[in-house]
PDB file of C-alpha atoms in Angstrom:
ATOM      1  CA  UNK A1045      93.694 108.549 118.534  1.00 63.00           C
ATOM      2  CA  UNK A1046      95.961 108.799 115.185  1.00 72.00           C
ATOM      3  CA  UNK A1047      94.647 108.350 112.429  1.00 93.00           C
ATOM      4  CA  UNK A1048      93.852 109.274 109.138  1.00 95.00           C
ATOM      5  CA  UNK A1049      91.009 112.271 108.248  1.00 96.00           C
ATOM      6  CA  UNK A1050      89.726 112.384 104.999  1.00 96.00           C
ATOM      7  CA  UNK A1051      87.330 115.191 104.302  1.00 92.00           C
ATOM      8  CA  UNK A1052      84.388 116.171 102.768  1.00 92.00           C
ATOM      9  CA  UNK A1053      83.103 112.386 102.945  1.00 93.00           C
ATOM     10  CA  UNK A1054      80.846 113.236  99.764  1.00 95.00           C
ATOM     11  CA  UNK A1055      81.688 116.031  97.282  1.00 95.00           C
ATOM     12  CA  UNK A1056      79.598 117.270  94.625  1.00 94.00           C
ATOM     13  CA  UNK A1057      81.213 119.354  91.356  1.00 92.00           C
ATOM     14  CA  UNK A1058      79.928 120.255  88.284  1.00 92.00           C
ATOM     15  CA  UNK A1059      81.985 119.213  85.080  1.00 91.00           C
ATOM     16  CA  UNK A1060      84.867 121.487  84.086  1.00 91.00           C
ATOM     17  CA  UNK A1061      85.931 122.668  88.012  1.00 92.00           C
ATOM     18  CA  UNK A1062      88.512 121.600  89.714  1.00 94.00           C
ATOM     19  CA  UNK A1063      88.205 119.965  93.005  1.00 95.00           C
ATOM     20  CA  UNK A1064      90.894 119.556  96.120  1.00 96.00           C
ATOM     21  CA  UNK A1065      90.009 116.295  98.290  1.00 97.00           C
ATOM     22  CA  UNK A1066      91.989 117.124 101.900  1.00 97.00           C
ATOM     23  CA  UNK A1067      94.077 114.381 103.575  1.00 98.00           C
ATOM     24  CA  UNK A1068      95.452 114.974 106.877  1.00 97.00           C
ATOM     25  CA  UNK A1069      97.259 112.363 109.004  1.00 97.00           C
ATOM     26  CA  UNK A1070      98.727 112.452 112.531  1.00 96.00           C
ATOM     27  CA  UNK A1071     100.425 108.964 113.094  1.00 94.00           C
ATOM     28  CA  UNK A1072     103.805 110.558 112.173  1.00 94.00           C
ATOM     29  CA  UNK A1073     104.104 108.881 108.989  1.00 93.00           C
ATOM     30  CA  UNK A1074     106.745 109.654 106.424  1.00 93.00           C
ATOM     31  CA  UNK A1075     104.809 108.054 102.970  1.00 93.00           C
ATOM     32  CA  UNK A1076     101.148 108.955 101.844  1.00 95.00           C
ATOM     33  CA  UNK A1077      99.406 108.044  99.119  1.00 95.00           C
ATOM     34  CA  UNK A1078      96.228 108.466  96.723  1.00 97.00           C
ATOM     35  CA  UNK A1079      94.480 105.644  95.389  1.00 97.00           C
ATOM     36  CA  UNK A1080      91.323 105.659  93.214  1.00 97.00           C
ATOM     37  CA  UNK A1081      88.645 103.201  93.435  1.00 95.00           C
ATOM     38  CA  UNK A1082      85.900 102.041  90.934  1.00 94.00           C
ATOM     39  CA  UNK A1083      83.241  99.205  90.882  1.00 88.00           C
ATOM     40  CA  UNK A1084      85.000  96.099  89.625  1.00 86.00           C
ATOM     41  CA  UNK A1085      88.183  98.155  89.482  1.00 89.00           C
ATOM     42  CA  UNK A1086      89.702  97.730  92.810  1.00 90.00           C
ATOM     43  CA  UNK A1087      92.622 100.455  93.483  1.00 93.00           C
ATOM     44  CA  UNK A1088      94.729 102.107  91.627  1.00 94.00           C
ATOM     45  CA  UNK A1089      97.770 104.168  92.527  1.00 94.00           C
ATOM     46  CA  UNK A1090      97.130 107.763  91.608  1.00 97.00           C
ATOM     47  CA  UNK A1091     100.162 109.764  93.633  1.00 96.00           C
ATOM     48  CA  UNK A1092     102.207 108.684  96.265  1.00 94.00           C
ATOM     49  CA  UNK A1093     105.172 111.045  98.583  1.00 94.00           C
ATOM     50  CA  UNK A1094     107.667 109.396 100.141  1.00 91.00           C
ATOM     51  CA  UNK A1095     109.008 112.554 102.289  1.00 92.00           C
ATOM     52  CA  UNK A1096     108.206 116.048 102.296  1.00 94.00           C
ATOM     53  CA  UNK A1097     108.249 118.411  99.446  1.00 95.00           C
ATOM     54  CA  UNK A1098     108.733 115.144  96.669  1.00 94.00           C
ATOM     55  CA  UNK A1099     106.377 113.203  95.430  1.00 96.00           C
ATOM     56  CA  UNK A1100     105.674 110.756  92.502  1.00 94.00           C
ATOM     57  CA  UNK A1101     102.975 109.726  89.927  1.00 95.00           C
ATOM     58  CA  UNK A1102     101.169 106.216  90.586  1.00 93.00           C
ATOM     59  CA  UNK A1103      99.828 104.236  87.768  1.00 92.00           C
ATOM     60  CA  UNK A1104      96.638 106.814  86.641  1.00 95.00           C
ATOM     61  CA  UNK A1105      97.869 110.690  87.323  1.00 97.00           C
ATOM     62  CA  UNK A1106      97.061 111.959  84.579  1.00 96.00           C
ATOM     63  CA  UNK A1107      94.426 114.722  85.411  1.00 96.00           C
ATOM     64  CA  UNK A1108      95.133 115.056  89.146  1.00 97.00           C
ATOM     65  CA  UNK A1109      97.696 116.965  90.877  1.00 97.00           C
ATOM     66  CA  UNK A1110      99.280 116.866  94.511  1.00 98.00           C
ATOM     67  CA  UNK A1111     101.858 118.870  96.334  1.00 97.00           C
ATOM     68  CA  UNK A1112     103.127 117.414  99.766  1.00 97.00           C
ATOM     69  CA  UNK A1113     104.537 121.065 101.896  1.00 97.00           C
ATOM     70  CA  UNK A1114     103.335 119.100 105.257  1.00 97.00           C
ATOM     71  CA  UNK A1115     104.276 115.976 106.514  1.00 96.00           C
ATOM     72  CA  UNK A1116     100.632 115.933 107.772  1.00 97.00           C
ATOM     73  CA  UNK A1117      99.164 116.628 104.520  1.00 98.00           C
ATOM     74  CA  UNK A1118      98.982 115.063 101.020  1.00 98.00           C
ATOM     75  CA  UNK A1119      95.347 117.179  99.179  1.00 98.00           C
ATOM     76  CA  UNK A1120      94.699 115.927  95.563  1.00 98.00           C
ATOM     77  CA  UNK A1121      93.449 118.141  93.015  1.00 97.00           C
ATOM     78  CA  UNK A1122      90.977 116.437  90.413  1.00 96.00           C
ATOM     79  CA  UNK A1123      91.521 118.855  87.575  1.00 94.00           C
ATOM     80  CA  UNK A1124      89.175 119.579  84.771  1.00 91.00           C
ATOM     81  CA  UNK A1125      91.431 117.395  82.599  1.00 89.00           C
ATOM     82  CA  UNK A1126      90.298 114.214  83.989  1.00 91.00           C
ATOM     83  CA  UNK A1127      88.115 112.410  81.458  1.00 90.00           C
ATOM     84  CA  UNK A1128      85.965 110.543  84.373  1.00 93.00           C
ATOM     85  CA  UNK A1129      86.583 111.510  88.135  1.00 95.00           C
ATOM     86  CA  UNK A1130      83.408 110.476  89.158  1.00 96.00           C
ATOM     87  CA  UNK A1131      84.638 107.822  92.194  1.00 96.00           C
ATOM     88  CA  UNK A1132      85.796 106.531  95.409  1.00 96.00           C
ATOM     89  CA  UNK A1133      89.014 108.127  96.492  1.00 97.00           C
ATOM     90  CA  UNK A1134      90.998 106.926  99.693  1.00 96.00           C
ATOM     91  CA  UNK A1135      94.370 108.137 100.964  1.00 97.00           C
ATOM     92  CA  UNK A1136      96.836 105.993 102.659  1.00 96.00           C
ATOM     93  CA  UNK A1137     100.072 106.544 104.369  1.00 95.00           C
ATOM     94  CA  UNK A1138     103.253 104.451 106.033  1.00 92.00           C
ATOM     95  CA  UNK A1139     106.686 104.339 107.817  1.00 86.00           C
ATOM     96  CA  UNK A1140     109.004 104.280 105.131  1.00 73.00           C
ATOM     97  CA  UNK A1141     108.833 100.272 104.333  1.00 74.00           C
ATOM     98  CA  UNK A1142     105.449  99.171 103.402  1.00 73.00           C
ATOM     99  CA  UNK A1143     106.719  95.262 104.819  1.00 73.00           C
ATOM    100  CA  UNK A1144     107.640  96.807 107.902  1.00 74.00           C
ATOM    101  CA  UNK A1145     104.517  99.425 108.494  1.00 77.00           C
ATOM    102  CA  UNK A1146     101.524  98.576 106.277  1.00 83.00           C
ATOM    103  CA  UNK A1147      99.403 100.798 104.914  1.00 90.00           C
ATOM    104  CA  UNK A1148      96.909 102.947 106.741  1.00 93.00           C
ATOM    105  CA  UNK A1149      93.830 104.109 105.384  1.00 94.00           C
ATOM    106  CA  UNK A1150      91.181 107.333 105.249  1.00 95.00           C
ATOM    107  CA  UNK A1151      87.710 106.404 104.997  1.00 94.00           C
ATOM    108  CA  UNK A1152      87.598 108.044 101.845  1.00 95.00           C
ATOM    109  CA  UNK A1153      85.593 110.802 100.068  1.00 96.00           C
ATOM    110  CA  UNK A1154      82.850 110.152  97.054  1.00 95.00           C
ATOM    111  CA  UNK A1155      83.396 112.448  94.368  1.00 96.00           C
ATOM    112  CA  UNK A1156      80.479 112.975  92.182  1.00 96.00           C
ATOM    113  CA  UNK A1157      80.674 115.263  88.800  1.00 94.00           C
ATOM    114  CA  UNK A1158      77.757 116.040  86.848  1.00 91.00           C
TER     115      UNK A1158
ATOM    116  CA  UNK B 588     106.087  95.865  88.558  1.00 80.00           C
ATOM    117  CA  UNK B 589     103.934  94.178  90.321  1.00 86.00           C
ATOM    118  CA  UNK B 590     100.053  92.827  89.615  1.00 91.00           C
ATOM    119  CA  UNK B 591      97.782  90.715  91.301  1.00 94.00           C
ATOM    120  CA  UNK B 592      94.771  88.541  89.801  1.00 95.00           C
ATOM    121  CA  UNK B 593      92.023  88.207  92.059  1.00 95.00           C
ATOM    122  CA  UNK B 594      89.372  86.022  90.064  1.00 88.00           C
ATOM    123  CA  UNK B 595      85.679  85.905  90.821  1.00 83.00           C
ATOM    124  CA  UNK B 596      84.551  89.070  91.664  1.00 88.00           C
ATOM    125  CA  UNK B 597      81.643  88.335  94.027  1.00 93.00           C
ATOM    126  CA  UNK B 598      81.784  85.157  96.265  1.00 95.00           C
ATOM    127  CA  UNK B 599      79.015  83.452  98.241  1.00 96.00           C
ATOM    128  CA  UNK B 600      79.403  81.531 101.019  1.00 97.00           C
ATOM    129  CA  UNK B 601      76.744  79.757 103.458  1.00 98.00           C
ATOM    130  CA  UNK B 602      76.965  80.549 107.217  1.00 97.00           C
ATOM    131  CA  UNK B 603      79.631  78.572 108.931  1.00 97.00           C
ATOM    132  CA  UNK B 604      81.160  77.098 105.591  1.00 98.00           C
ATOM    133  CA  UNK B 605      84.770  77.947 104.756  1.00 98.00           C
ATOM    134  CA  UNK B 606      85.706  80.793 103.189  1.00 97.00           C
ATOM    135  CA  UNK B 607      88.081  80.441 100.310  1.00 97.00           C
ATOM    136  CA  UNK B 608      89.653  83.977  98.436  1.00 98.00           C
ATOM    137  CA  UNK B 609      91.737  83.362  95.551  1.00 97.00           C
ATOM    138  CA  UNK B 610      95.263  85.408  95.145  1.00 97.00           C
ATOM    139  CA  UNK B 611      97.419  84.743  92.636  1.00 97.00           C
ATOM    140  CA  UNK B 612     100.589  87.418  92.068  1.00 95.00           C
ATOM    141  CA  UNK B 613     103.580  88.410  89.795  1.00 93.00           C
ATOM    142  CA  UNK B 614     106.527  90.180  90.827  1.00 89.00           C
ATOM    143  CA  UNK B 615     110.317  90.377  89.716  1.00 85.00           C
ATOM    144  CA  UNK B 616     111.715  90.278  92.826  1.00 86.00           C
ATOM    145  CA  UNK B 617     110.482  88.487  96.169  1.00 86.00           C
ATOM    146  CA  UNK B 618     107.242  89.831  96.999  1.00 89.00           C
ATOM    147  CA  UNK B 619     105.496  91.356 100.335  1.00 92.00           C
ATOM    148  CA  UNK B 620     101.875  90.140 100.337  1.00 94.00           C
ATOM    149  CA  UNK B 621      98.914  91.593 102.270  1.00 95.00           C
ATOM    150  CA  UNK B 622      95.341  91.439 102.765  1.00 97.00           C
ATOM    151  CA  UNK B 623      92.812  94.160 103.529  1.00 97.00           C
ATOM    152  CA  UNK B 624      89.309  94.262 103.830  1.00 97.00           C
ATOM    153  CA  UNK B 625      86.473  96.710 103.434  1.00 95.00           C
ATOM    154  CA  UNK B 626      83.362  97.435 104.826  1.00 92.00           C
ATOM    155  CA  UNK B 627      81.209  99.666 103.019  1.00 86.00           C
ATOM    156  CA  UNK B 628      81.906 103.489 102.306  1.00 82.00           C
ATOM    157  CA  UNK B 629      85.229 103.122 104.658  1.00 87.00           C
ATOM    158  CA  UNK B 630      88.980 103.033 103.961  1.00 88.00           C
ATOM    159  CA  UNK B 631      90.987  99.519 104.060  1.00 92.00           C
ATOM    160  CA  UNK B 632      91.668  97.571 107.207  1.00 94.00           C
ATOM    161  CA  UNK B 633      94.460  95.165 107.281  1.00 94.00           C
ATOM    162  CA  UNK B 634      93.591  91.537 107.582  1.00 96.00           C
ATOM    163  CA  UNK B 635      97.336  89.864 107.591  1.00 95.00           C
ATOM    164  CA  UNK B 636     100.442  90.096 105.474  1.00 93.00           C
ATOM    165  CA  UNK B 637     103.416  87.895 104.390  1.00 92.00           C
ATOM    166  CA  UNK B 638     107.154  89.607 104.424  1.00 84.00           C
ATOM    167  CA  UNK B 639     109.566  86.463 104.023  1.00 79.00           C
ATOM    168  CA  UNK B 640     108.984  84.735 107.517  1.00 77.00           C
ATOM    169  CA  UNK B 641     106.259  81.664 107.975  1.00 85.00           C
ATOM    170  CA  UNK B 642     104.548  80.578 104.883  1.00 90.00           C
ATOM    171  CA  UNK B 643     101.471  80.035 107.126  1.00 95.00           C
ATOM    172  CA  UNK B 644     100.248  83.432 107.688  1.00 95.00           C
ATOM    173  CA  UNK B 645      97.452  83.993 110.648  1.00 95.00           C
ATOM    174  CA  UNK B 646      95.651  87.512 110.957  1.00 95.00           C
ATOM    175  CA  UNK B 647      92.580  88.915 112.698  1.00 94.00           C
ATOM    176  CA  UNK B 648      89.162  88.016 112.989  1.00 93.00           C
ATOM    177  CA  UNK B 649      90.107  84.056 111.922  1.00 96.00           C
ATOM    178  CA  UNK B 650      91.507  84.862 108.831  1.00 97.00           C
ATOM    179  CA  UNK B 651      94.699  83.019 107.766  1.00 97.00           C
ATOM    180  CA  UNK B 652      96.475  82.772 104.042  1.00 97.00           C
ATOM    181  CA  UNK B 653      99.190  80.790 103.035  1.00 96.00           C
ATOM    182  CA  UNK B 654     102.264  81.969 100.600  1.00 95.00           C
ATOM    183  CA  UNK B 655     103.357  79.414  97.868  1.00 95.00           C
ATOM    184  CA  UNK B 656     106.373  80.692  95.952  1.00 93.00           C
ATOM    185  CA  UNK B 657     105.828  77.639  92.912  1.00 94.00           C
ATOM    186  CA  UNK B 658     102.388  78.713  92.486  1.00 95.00           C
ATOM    187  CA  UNK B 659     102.466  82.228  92.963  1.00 95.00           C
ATOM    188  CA  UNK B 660      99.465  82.483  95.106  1.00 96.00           C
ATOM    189  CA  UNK B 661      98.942  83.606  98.630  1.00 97.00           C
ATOM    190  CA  UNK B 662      95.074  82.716  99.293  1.00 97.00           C
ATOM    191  CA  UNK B 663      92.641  83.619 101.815  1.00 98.00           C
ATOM    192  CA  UNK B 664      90.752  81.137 104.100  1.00 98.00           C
ATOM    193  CA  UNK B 665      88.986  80.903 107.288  1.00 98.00           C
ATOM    194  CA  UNK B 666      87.462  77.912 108.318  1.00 97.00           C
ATOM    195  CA  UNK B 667      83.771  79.149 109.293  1.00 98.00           C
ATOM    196  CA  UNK B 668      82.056  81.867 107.903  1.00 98.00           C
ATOM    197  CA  UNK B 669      80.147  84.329 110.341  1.00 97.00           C
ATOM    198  CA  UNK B 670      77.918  87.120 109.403  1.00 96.00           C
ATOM    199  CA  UNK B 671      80.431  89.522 110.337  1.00 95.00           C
ATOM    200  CA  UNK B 672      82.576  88.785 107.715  1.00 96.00           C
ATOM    201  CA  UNK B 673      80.422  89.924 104.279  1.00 96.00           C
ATOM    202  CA  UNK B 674      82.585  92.686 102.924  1.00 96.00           C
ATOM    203  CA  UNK B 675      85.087  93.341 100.383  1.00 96.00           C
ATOM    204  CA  UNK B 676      88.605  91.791 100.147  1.00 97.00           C
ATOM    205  CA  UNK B 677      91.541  92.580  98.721  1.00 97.00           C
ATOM    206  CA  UNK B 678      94.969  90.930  97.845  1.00 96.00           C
ATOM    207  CA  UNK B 679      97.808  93.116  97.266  1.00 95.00           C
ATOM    208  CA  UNK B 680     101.558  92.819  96.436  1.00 93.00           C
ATOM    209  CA  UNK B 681     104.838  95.289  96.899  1.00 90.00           C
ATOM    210  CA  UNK B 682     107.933  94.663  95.837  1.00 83.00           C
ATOM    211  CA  UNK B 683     109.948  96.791  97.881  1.00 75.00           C
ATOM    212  CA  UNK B 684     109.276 100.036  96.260  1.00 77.00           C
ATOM    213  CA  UNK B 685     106.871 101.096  99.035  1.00 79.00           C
ATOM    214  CA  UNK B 686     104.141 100.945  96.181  1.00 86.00           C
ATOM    215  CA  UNK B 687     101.372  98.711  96.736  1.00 90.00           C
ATOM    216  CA  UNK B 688      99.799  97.109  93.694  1.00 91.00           C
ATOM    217  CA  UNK B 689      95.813  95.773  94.268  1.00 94.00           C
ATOM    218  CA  UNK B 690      93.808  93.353  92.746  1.00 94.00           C
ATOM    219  CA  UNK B 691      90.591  93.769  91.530  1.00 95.00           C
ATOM    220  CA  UNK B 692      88.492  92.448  94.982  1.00 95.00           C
ATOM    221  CA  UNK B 693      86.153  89.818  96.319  1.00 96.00           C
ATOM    222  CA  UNK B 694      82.711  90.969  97.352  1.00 96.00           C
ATOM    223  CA  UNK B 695      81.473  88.182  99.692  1.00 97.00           C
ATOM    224  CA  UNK B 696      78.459  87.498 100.304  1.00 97.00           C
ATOM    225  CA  UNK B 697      77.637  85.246 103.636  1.00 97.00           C
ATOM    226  CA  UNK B 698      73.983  83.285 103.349  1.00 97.00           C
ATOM    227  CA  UNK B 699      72.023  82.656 106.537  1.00 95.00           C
TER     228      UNK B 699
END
């Protein structure tokens, strides 16, 4: 079945590493995207790629980093320079046209830093 | 840009009693509207979405919402609330720029 994986489901780092958080989809989709999610927050934008090898920053990048070489894959680094990347993060992608092809979604991995 | 304002965060509703989700949205241009739920520790699921056809919008599991362009909501209802359906919800709106802007969610809560 297509779908999007998301992997590890929790993730564990200690303050001051940085962290990749995998994202792999095989429904052919051209746009993927990173969204963060906190209690009372809902979601907010972090990244999003519309096509291979381009990619732009969402409405809270700073501290995170992406690269897009795959049409499969969009990983997210959580760098050291984010101030509080303890949370729920869930990738997404599309057919070009969110109205046309709505978003599909990961189930997400837990990052925890202590 | 686009933002939505979802207000109340956590919503209880009685077994069988209508469910009512409030959306409420701001774009500059005409606006794609969507639904999604969430069950815990899992990605979004779609519940319905609005892209310029029928005003009356119907989507899975009874769920229907309803897009008003002079009040600049698209709410959530369905008629009679089941067990099935305590999770979280949320509104979103896109304005064509294949970014999808979220509100804040409804936790619901369904009482036996």
């Amino acid at each position: 079945d297509g779908g999007i994986t998301q992997s590890p489901k929790y993730l564990f780092r200690k303050e001051g590493q940085n962290v990749t958080l995998s994202c792999e989809q095989n429904l052919n989709h051209d746009a993927m995207y990173w969204y963060r999610q906190d209690p009372g927050q809902g979601l907010r934008l972090i990244y999003y790629s519309q096509i291979v090898n381009d990619f732009q920053k969402g409405d809270i990048a700073e501290g995170y980093s992406v690269s897009r070489e795959k049409k499969e894959s969009f990983p997210l680094t959580v760098t050291s320079a984010q101030k509080n990347p303890t949370a729920f993060y869930l990738c997404a992608s599309s057919q070009q046209g969110i109205e046309d092809s709505p978003l599909h979604f990961g189930n997400g991995t837990r990052l925890t830093v202590t | 840009a686009q933002s939505v304002t979802q207000l109340g965060s956590h919503v209880s509703v009685s077994e069988g009693a209508l469910v009512l989700l409030r959306c409420n949205y701001s774009s500059s241009v005409p606006p794609y509207l969507f639904w999604y739920v969430q069950y815990p520790n899992q990605g979004l699921q779609l519940l319905l979405k609005y892209t310029s056809a029928a005003t009356l919008v119907k989507g899975i599991n009874g769920f229907e919402a309803e897009f008003k362009k002079s009040e600049t909501s698209f709410h959530l209802t369905k008629p009679s609330a089941h067990m099935s359906d305590a999770a979280e919800y949320f509104c979103g709106v896109s304005g064509g720029n294949n970014r999808l802007a979220f509100g804040k969610g409804n936790q619901v809560v369904v009482i036996p």
